[in-house]
mmCIF file of C-alpha atoms and ligand atoms in Angstrom:
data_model
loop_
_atom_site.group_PDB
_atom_site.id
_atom_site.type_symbol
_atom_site.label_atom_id
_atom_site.label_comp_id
_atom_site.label_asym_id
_atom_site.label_seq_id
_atom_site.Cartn_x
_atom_site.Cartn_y
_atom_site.Cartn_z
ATOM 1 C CA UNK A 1 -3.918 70.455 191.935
ATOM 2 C CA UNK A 2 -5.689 73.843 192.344
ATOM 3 C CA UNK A 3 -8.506 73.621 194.901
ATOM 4 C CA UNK A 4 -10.654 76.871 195.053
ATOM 5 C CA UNK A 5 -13.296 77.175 197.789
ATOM 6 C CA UNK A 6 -15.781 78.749 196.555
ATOM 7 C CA UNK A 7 -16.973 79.096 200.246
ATOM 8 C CA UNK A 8 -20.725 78.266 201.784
ATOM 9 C CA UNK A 9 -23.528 78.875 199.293
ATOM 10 C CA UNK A 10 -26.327 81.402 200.102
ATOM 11 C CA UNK A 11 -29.094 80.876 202.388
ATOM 12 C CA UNK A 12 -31.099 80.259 199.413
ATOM 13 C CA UNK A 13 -29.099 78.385 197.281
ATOM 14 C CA UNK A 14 -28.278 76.243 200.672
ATOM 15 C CA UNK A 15 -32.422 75.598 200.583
ATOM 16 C CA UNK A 16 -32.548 74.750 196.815
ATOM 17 C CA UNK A 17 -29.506 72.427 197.153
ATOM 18 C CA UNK A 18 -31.718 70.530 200.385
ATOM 19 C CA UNK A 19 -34.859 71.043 198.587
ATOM 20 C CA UNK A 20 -34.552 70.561 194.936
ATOM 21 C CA UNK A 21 -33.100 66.613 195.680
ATOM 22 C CA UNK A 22 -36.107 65.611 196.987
ATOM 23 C CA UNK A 23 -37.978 67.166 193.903
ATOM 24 C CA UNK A 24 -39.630 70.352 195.628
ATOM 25 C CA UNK A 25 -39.923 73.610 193.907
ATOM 26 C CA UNK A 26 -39.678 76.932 195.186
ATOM 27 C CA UNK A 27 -43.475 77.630 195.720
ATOM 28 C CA UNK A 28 -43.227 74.407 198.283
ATOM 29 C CA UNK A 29 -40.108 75.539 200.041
ATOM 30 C CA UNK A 30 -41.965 78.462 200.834
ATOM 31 C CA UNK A 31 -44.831 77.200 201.602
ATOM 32 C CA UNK A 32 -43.181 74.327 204.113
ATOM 33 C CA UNK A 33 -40.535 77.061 205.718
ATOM 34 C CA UNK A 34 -44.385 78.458 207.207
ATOM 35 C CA UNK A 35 -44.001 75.383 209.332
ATOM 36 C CA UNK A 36 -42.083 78.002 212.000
ATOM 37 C CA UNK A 37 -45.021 79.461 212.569
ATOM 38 C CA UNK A 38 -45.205 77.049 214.990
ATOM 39 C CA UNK A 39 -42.060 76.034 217.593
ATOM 40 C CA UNK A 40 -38.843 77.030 219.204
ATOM 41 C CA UNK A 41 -35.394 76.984 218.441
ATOM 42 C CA UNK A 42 -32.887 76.584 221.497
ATOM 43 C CA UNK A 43 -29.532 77.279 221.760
ATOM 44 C CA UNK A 44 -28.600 74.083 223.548
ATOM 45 C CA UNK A 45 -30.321 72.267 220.891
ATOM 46 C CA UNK A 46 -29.261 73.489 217.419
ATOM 47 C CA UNK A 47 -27.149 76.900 218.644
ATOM 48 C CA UNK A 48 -29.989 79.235 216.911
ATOM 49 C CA UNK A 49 -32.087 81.348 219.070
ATOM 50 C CA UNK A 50 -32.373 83.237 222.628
ATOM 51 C CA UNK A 51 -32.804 81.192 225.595
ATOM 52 C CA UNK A 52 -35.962 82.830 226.665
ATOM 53 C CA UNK A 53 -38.363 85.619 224.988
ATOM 54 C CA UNK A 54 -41.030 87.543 226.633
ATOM 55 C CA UNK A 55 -43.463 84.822 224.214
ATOM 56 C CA UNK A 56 -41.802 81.767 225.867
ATOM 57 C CA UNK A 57 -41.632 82.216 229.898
ATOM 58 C CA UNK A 58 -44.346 79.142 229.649
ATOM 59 C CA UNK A 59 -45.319 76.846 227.012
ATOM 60 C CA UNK A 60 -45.771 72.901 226.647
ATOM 61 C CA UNK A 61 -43.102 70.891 228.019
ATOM 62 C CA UNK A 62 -39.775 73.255 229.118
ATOM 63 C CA UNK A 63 -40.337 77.066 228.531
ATOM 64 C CA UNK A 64 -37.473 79.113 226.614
ATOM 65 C CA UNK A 65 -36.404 78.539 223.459
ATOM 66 C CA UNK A 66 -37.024 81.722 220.466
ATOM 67 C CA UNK A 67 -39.788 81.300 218.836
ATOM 68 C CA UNK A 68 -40.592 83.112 214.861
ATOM 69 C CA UNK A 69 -43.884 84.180 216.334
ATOM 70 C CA UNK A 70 -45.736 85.634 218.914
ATOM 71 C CA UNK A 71 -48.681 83.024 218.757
ATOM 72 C CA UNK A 72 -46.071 80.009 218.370
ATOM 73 C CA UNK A 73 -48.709 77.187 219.158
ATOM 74 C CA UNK A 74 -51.267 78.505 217.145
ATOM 75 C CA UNK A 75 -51.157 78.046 212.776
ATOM 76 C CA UNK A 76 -51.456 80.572 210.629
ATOM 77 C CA UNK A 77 -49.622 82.772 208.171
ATOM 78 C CA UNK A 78 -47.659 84.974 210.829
ATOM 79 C CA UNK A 79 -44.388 83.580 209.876
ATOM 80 C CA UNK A 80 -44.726 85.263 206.678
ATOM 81 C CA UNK A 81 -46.196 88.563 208.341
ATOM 82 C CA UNK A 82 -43.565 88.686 210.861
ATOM 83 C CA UNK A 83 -40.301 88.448 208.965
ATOM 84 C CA UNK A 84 -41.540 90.672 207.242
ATOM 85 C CA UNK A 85 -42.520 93.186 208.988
ATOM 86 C CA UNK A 86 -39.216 92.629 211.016
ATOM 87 C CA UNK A 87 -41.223 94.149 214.156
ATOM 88 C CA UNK A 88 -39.607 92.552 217.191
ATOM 89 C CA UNK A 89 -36.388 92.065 218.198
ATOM 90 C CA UNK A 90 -37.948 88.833 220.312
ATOM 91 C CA UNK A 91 -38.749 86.783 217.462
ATOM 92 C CA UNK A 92 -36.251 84.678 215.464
ATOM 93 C CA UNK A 93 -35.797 85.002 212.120
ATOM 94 C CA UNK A 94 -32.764 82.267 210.369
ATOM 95 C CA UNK A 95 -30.645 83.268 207.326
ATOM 96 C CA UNK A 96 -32.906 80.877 205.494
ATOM 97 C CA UNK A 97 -36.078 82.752 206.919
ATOM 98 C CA UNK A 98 -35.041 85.776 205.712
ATOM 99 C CA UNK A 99 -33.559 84.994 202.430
ATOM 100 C CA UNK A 100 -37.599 84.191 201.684
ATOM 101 C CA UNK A 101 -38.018 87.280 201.332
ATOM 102 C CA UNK A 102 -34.773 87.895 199.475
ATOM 103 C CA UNK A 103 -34.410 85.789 196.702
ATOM 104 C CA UNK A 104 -36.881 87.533 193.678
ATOM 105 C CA UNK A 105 -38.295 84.240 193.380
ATOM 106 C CA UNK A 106 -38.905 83.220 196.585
ATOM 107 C CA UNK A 107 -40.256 86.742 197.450
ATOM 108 C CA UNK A 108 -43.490 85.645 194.936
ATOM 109 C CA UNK A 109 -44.551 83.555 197.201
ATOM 110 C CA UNK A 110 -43.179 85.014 200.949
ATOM 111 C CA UNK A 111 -45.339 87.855 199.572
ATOM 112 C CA UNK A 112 -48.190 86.224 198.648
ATOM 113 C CA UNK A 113 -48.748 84.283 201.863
ATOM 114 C CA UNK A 114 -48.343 87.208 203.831
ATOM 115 C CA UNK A 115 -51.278 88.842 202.347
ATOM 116 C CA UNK A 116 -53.382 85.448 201.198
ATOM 117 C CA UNK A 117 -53.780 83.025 204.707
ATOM 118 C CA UNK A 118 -56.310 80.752 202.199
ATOM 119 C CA UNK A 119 -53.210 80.707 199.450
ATOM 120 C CA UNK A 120 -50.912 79.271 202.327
ATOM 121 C CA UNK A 121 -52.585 76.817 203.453
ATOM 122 C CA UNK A 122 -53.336 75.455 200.438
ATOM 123 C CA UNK A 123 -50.183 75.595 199.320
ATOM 124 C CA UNK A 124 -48.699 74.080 202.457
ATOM 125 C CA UNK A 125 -50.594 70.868 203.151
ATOM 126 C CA UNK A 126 -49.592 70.001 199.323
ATOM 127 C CA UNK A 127 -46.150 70.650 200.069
ATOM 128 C CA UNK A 128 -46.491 68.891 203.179
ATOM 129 C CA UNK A 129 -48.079 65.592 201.847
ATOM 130 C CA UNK A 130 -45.407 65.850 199.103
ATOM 131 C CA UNK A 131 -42.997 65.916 201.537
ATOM 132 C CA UNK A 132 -44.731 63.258 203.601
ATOM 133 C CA UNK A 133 -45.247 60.931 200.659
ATOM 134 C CA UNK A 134 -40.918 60.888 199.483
ATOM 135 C CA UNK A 135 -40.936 58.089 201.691
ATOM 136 C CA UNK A 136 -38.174 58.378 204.238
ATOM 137 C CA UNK A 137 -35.971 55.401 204.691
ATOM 138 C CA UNK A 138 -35.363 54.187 208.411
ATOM 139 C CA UNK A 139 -31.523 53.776 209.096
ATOM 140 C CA UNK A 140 -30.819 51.324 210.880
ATOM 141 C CA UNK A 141 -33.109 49.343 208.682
ATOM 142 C CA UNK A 142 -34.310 47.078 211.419
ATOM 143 C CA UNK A 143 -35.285 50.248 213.674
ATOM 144 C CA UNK A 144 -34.407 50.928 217.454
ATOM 145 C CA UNK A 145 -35.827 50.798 220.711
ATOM 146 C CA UNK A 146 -37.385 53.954 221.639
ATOM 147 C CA UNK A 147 -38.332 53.146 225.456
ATOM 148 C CA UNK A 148 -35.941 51.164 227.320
ATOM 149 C CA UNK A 149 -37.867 51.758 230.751
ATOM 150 C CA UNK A 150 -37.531 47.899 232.046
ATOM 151 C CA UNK A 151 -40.548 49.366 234.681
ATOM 152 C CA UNK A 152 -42.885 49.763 231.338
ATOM 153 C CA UNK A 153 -42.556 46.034 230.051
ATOM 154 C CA UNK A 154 -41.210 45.165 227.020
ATOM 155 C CA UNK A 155 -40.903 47.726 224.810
ATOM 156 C CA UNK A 156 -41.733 48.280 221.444
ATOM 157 C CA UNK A 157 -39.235 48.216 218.558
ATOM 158 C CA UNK A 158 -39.780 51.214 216.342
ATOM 159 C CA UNK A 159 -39.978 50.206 213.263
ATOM 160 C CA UNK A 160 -40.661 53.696 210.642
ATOM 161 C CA UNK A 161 -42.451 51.329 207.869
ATOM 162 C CA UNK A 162 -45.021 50.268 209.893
ATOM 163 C CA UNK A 163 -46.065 53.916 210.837
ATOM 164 C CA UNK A 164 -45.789 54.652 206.847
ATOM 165 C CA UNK A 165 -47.553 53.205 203.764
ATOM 166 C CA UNK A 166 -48.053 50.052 203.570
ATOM 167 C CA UNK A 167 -49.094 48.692 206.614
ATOM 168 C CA UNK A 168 -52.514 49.715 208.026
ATOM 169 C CA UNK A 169 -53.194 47.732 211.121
ATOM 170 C CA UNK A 170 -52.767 49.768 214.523
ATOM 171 C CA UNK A 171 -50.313 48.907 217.201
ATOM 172 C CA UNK A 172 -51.919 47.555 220.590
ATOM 173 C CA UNK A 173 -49.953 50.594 222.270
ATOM 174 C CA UNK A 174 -51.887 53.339 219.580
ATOM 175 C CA UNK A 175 -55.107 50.964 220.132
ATOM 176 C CA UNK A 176 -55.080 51.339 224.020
ATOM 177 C CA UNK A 177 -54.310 55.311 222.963
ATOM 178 C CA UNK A 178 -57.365 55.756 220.577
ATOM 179 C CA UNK A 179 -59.421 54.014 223.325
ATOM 180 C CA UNK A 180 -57.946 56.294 226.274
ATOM 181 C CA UNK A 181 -58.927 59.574 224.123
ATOM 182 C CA UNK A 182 -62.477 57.846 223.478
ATOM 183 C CA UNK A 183 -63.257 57.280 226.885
ATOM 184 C CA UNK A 184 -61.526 60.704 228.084
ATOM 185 C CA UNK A 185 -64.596 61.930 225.498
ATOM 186 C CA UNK A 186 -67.262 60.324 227.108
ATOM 187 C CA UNK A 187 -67.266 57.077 225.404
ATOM 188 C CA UNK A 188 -68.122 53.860 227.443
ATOM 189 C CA UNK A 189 -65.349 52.047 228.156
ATOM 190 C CA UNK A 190 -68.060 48.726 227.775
ATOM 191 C CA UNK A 191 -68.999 49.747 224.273
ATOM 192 C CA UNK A 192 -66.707 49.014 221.131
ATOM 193 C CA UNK A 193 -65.298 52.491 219.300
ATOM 194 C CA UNK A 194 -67.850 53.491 216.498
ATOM 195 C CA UNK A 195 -66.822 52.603 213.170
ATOM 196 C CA UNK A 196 -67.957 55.925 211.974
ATOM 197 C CA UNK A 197 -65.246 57.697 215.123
ATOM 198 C CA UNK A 198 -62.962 58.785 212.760
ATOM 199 C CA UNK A 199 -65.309 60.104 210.467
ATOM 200 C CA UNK A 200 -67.270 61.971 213.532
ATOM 201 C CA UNK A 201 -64.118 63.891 214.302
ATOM 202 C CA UNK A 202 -62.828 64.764 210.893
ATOM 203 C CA UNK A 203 -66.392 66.145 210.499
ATOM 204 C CA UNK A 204 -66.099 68.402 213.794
ATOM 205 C CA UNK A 205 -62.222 69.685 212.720
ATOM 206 C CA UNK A 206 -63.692 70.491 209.773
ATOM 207 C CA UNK A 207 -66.911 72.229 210.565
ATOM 208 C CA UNK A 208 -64.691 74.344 213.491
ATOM 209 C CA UNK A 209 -62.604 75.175 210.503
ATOM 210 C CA UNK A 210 -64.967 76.473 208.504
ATOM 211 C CA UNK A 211 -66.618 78.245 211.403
ATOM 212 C CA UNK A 212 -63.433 80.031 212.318
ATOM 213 C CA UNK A 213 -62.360 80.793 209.023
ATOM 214 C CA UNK A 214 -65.998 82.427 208.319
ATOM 215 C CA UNK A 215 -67.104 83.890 211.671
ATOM 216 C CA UNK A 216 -64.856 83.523 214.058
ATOM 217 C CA UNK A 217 -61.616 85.665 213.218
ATOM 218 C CA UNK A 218 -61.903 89.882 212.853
ATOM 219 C CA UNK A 219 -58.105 90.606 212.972
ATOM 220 C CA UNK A 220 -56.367 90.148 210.243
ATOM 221 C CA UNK A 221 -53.898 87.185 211.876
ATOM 222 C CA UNK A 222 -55.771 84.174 210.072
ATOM 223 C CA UNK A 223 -55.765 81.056 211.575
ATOM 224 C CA UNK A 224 -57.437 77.750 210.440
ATOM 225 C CA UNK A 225 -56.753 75.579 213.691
HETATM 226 C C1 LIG B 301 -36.250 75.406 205.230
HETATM 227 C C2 LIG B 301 -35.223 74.860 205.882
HETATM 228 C C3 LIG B 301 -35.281 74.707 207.374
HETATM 229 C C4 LIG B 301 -34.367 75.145 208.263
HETATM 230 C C5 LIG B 301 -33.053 75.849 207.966
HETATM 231 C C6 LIG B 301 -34.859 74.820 209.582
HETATM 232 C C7 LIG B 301 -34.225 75.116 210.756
HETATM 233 C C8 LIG B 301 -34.737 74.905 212.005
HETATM 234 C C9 LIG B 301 -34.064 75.181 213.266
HETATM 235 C C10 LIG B 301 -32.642 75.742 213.406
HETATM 236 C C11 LIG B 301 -34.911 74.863 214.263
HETATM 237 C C12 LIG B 301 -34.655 74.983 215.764
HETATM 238 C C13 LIG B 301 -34.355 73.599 216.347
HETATM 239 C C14 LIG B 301 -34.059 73.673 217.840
HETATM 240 O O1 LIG B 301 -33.230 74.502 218.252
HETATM 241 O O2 LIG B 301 -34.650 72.871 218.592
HETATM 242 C C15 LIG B 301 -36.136 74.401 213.661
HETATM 243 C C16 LIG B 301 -37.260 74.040 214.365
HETATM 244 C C17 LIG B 301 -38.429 73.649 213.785
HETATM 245 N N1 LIG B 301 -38.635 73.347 212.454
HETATM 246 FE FE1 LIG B 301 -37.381 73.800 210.946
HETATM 247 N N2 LIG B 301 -36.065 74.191 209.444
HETATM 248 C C18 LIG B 301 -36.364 74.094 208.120
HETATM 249 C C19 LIG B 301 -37.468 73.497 207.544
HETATM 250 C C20 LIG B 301 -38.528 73.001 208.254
HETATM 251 C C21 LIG B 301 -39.636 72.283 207.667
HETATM 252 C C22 LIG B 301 -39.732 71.912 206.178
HETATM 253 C C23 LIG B 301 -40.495 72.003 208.676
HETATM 254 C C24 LIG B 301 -41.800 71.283 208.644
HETATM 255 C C25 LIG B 301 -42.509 71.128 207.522
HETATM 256 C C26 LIG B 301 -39.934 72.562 209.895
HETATM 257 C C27 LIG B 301 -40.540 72.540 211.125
HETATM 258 C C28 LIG B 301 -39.936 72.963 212.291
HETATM 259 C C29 LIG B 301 -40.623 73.054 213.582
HETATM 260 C C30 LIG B 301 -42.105 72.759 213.856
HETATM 261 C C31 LIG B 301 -39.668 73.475 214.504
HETATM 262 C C32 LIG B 301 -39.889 73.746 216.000
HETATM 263 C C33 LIG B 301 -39.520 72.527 216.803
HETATM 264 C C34 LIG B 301 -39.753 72.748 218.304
HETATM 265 O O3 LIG B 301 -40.483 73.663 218.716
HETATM 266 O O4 LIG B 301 -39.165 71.970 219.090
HETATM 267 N N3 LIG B 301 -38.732 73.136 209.603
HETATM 268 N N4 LIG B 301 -36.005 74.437 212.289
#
């Protein structure tokens, strides 16, 4: 029998092969590839990227890595404004990155968020909560220990259901957490959390927000967070 290889697909047809399975469309690849705003790749980790750039002598947790921005913690659209403007040898931009800007139909959209910040995020936390809400299967199905520190008690199977849909009651370990955070906050350790906690700080994210996106931002990098 004749076997042709018809060799590795494209960047972008590699993305719509990955993408199009789980029933996303090319306006939410886009969108979700803006997730490198943020992060670092490392070479010891998945081969891409410099060890170090002058943007990642320090960071959270081990510096190094290459990052696709130069303000890697903070979100916003500069993934899209830096691949395309291409301006720094320093930042990383994958096959799949650049192919955004590439593919005609991709392009729509790289475009578009490059000049729209509002249009991105929009876009991206439907893509994301689309991508959140497939509803990943756990393998193994009965889940595995994630801290095996004998000195920390005994420790916690993870199981990915419970942290999913389905199940709403908290874990002792998040409990203790939400309570640590609380008190860290200035709530009494005596006192029971507020019912209304929650609420209270999904009200002050979302009033800082609206006061960054308003007052707080003259240059034209956008962020919301
Ligand atoms: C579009 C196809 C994608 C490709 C080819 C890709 C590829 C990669 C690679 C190579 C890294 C570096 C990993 C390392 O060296 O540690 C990485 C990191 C990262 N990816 Fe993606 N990714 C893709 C999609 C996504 C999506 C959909 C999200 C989230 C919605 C995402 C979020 C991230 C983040 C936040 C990091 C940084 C992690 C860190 O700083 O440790 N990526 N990605």
């Amino acid at each position: 029998m004749l076997c042709l290889d018809a060799g590795p697909p494209s960047p972008a047809d590699h993305l719509r092969d990955v993408f199009y399975r789980m029933g996303l469309n090319d306006q939410e690849i886009v969108a979700l590839s803006g997730a490198h705003t943020l992060g670092r790749a490392r070479p010891e980790r998945s081969g891409w990227g410099k060890p170090e750039t002058k943007y990642t002598k320090t960071g959270p947790g081990e510096a190094g890595g290459q990052s696709w921005t130069v303000k890697w913690l903070k979100f916003g659209n500069s993934y899209f404004k830096d691949i395309k403007e291409k301006r720094d040898e320093d930042l990383l931009v994958l096959p799949t990155d650049a192919a955004l800007f590439e593919d005609p139909s991709f392009k729509n959209y790289a475009e578009k968020y490059a000049e729209d910040p509002a249009a991105f995020f929009k876009d991206y936390a439907e893509a994301h909560a689309k991508l959140s809400n497939l509803g990943a299967k756990f393998d193994p199905p009965e889940g595995i220990i994630i801290d095996n520190d004998p000195a920390q008690g005994t420790p916690e199977k993870f199981v990915a259901a419970k942290y999913s849909t389905g199940k709403k009651e908290l874990s002792e370990s998040m409990k203790k957490k939400i309570r640590a955070e609380y008190e860290a906050i200035g709530g009494s350790p005596n006192k029971p959390l507020p019912t209304n906690y929650f609420l209270n700080i999904i009200i002050a994210i979302s009033v800082l927000v609206l006061l960054f996106t308003f007052f707080g931002n003259n240059n034209s990098d956008y962020s919301g967070f």
